[in-house]
Structure formats: C-alpha cells, structure tokens
C-alpha cells in the first residue's frame, strides 16, 4: 500500500571541518576592521548629534531610535545571511569572511557621505 522509504545514501557522519588557520583568522580580522572602525566612528557622530540636540533643548530620542533601528535591521539581515542554507554548508571562518566582504561597503560609503556633506 505505501512504498518503502529509500535507504539513506550513507550512514557515516559528515567529516568535521578543519580548524581555521592563523592566516584565515588574521584575514577575517583584517576584513572586519574597516567596517567596524567606520561603524564606531558613525556611532560617535550619532552620539555627538544626540548630545548637541539635548544641549539645545530638543529631544535626542528620534536620532538615537533611528540609529538603533538601522543597527537592528543590519544585524537581523546579517544573521539571516549567516544562517542561510547556501552558506550553512561552508566553514564558519569562510562565512565570516564572506559577510565581512558583504558588509564592507555600507559603513564605509556612509561615512564618506557624512564627511562630504
């Protein structure tokens, strides 16, 4: 009445990936240094704008909530990309390197636009 389920192709567990080498860790850290430095400077600028708006008597809540919203949306997008099925098959160090390359332009271009305006 019901067809039999096919046997699994292999019952052996998947091989564990090799641990990351020092060169890979250094490369990923180098890739992430630039966007994190740009994000920290942008965070400093947001806090300075909030401080100046509070000193002038205006409420800094809208500036701070807007910045927190952008960070939350970016973190959610990166988390979704990190756990996406095509990237799930790769080694975690390679995933972090790929995410660093994907993230790299956004804070750098934003910082450049802030400096040019």
Tab-separated table of C-alpha atoms in Angstrom:
chain	number	residue	atom	x	y	z
A	1	UNK	CA	0.000	0.000	0.000
A	2	UNK	CA	2.712	2.520	0.975
A	3	UNK	CA	6.046	2.408	-0.842
A	4	UNK	CA	9.084	1.704	1.281
A	5	UNK	CA	11.335	4.616	2.115
A	6	UNK	CA	14.663	4.602	0.309
A	7	UNK	CA	17.739	3.776	2.343
A	8	UNK	CA	19.989	6.687	3.202
A	9	UNK	CA	22.881	7.174	0.793
A	10	UNK	CA	25.446	6.960	3.558
A	11	UNK	CA	25.118	6.364	7.252
A	12	UNK	CA	28.602	7.693	8.006
A	13	UNK	CA	28.642	11.057	9.793
A	14	UNK	CA	29.817	14.081	7.875
A	15	UNK	CA	33.506	14.898	8.300
A	16	UNK	CA	34.270	17.745	10.670
A	17	UNK	CA	35.802	20.807	9.052
A	18	UNK	CA	39.392	21.587	9.839
A	19	UNK	CA	40.012	24.347	12.376
A	20	UNK	CA	40.856	27.751	10.955
A	21	UNK	CA	44.484	28.576	10.406
A	22	UNK	CA	46.134	31.670	11.810
A	23	UNK	CA	46.257	33.169	8.324
A	24	UNK	CA	42.485	32.789	7.917
A	25	UNK	CA	41.784	34.313	11.313
A	26	UNK	CA	44.088	37.232	10.535
A	27	UNK	CA	42.429	37.775	7.148
A	28	UNK	CA	38.923	37.760	8.641
A	29	UNK	CA	40.016	40.150	11.400
A	30	UNK	CA	41.562	42.438	8.793
A	31	UNK	CA	38.416	42.324	6.655
A	32	UNK	CA	36.219	43.220	9.644
A	33	UNK	CA	38.496	46.003	10.988
A	34	UNK	CA	37.494	48.606	8.407
A	35	UNK	CA	33.695	48.306	8.691
A	36	UNK	CA	33.850	48.099	12.485
A	37	UNK	CA	36.067	51.196	12.646
A	38	UNK	CA	33.676	53.053	10.332
A	39	UNK	CA	30.680	51.909	12.404
A	40	UNK	CA	32.317	53.004	15.644
A	41	UNK	CA	33.042	56.453	14.195
A	42	UNK	CA	29.476	56.709	12.890
A	43	UNK	CA	28.251	55.742	16.367
A	44	UNK	CA	30.419	58.500	17.830
A	45	UNK	CA	28.898	61.003	15.384
A	46	UNK	CA	25.350	59.881	16.266
A	47	UNK	CA	26.072	60.309	19.975
A	48	UNK	CA	27.562	63.758	19.334
A	49	UNK	CA	24.444	64.810	17.394
A	50	UNK	CA	22.283	63.469	20.227
A	51	UNK	CA	24.348	65.352	22.793
A	52	UNK	CA	24.160	68.602	20.810
A	53	UNK	CA	20.422	68.248	20.296
A	54	UNK	CA	19.939	67.591	24.010
A	55	UNK	CA	22.069	70.630	24.830
A	56	UNK	CA	19.932	72.804	22.555
A	57	UNK	CA	16.756	71.654	24.307
A	58	UNK	CA	15.476	69.227	21.666
A	59	UNK	CA	14.778	65.580	22.310
A	60	UNK	CA	17.564	63.262	21.052
A	61	UNK	CA	15.265	60.237	21.153
A	62	UNK	CA	14.446	60.272	17.437
A	63	UNK	CA	18.118	60.343	16.449
A	64	UNK	CA	19.001	57.532	18.836
A	65	UNK	CA	15.998	55.386	17.899
A	66	UNK	CA	16.732	55.824	14.206
A	67	UNK	CA	20.343	54.733	14.679
A	68	UNK	CA	19.281	51.785	16.840
A	69	UNK	CA	16.734	50.758	14.217
A	70	UNK	CA	19.322	50.799	11.450
A	71	UNK	CA	21.695	48.700	13.554
A	72	UNK	CA	18.928	46.234	14.437
A	73	UNK	CA	17.882	45.807	10.795
A	74	UNK	CA	21.503	45.346	9.724
A	75	UNK	CA	22.127	42.778	12.455
A	76	UNK	CA	18.974	40.869	11.502
A	77	UNK	CA	19.978	40.857	7.831
A	78	UNK	CA	23.484	39.619	8.648
A	79	UNK	CA	22.136	36.926	10.950
A	80	UNK	CA	19.754	35.742	8.257
A	81	UNK	CA	22.551	35.697	5.699
A	82	UNK	CA	24.885	33.858	8.094
A	83	UNK	CA	22.298	31.123	8.647
A	84	UNK	CA	21.117	30.886	5.038
A	85	UNK	CA	21.234	27.389	3.526
A	86	UNK	CA	23.913	28.073	0.875
A	87	UNK	CA	26.279	29.498	3.485
A	88	UNK	CA	25.444	26.899	6.118
A	89	UNK	CA	27.461	24.306	4.201
A	90	UNK	CA	30.661	26.378	4.416
A	91	UNK	CA	33.185	26.584	7.238
A	92	UNK	CA	32.285	29.292	9.811
A	93	UNK	CA	35.514	31.196	9.172
A	94	UNK	CA	34.677	31.380	5.462
A	95	UNK	CA	31.174	32.581	6.316
A	96	UNK	CA	32.594	35.377	8.449
A	97	UNK	CA	34.985	36.372	5.671
A	98	UNK	CA	32.143	36.478	3.150
A	99	UNK	CA	29.934	38.505	5.494
A	100	UNK	CA	32.795	40.922	6.092
A	101	UNK	CA	33.136	41.476	2.361
A	102	UNK	CA	29.365	41.943	2.012
A	103	UNK	CA	29.218	44.417	4.920
A	104	UNK	CA	32.356	46.325	3.980
A	105	UNK	CA	30.907	48.926	1.564
A	106	UNK	CA	27.910	50.078	3.600
A	107	UNK	CA	29.537	51.760	6.632
A	108	UNK	CA	32.482	52.998	4.575
A	109	UNK	CA	30.273	54.637	1.936
A	110	UNK	CA	28.007	56.046	4.647
A	111	UNK	CA	30.999	57.548	6.438
A	112	UNK	CA	32.282	59.006	3.166
A	113	UNK	CA	28.871	60.572	2.519
A	114	UNK	CA	28.814	62.031	6.022
A	115	UNK	CA	32.233	63.577	5.530
A	116	UNK	CA	31.354	65.002	2.112
A	117	UNK	CA	28.094	66.621	3.183
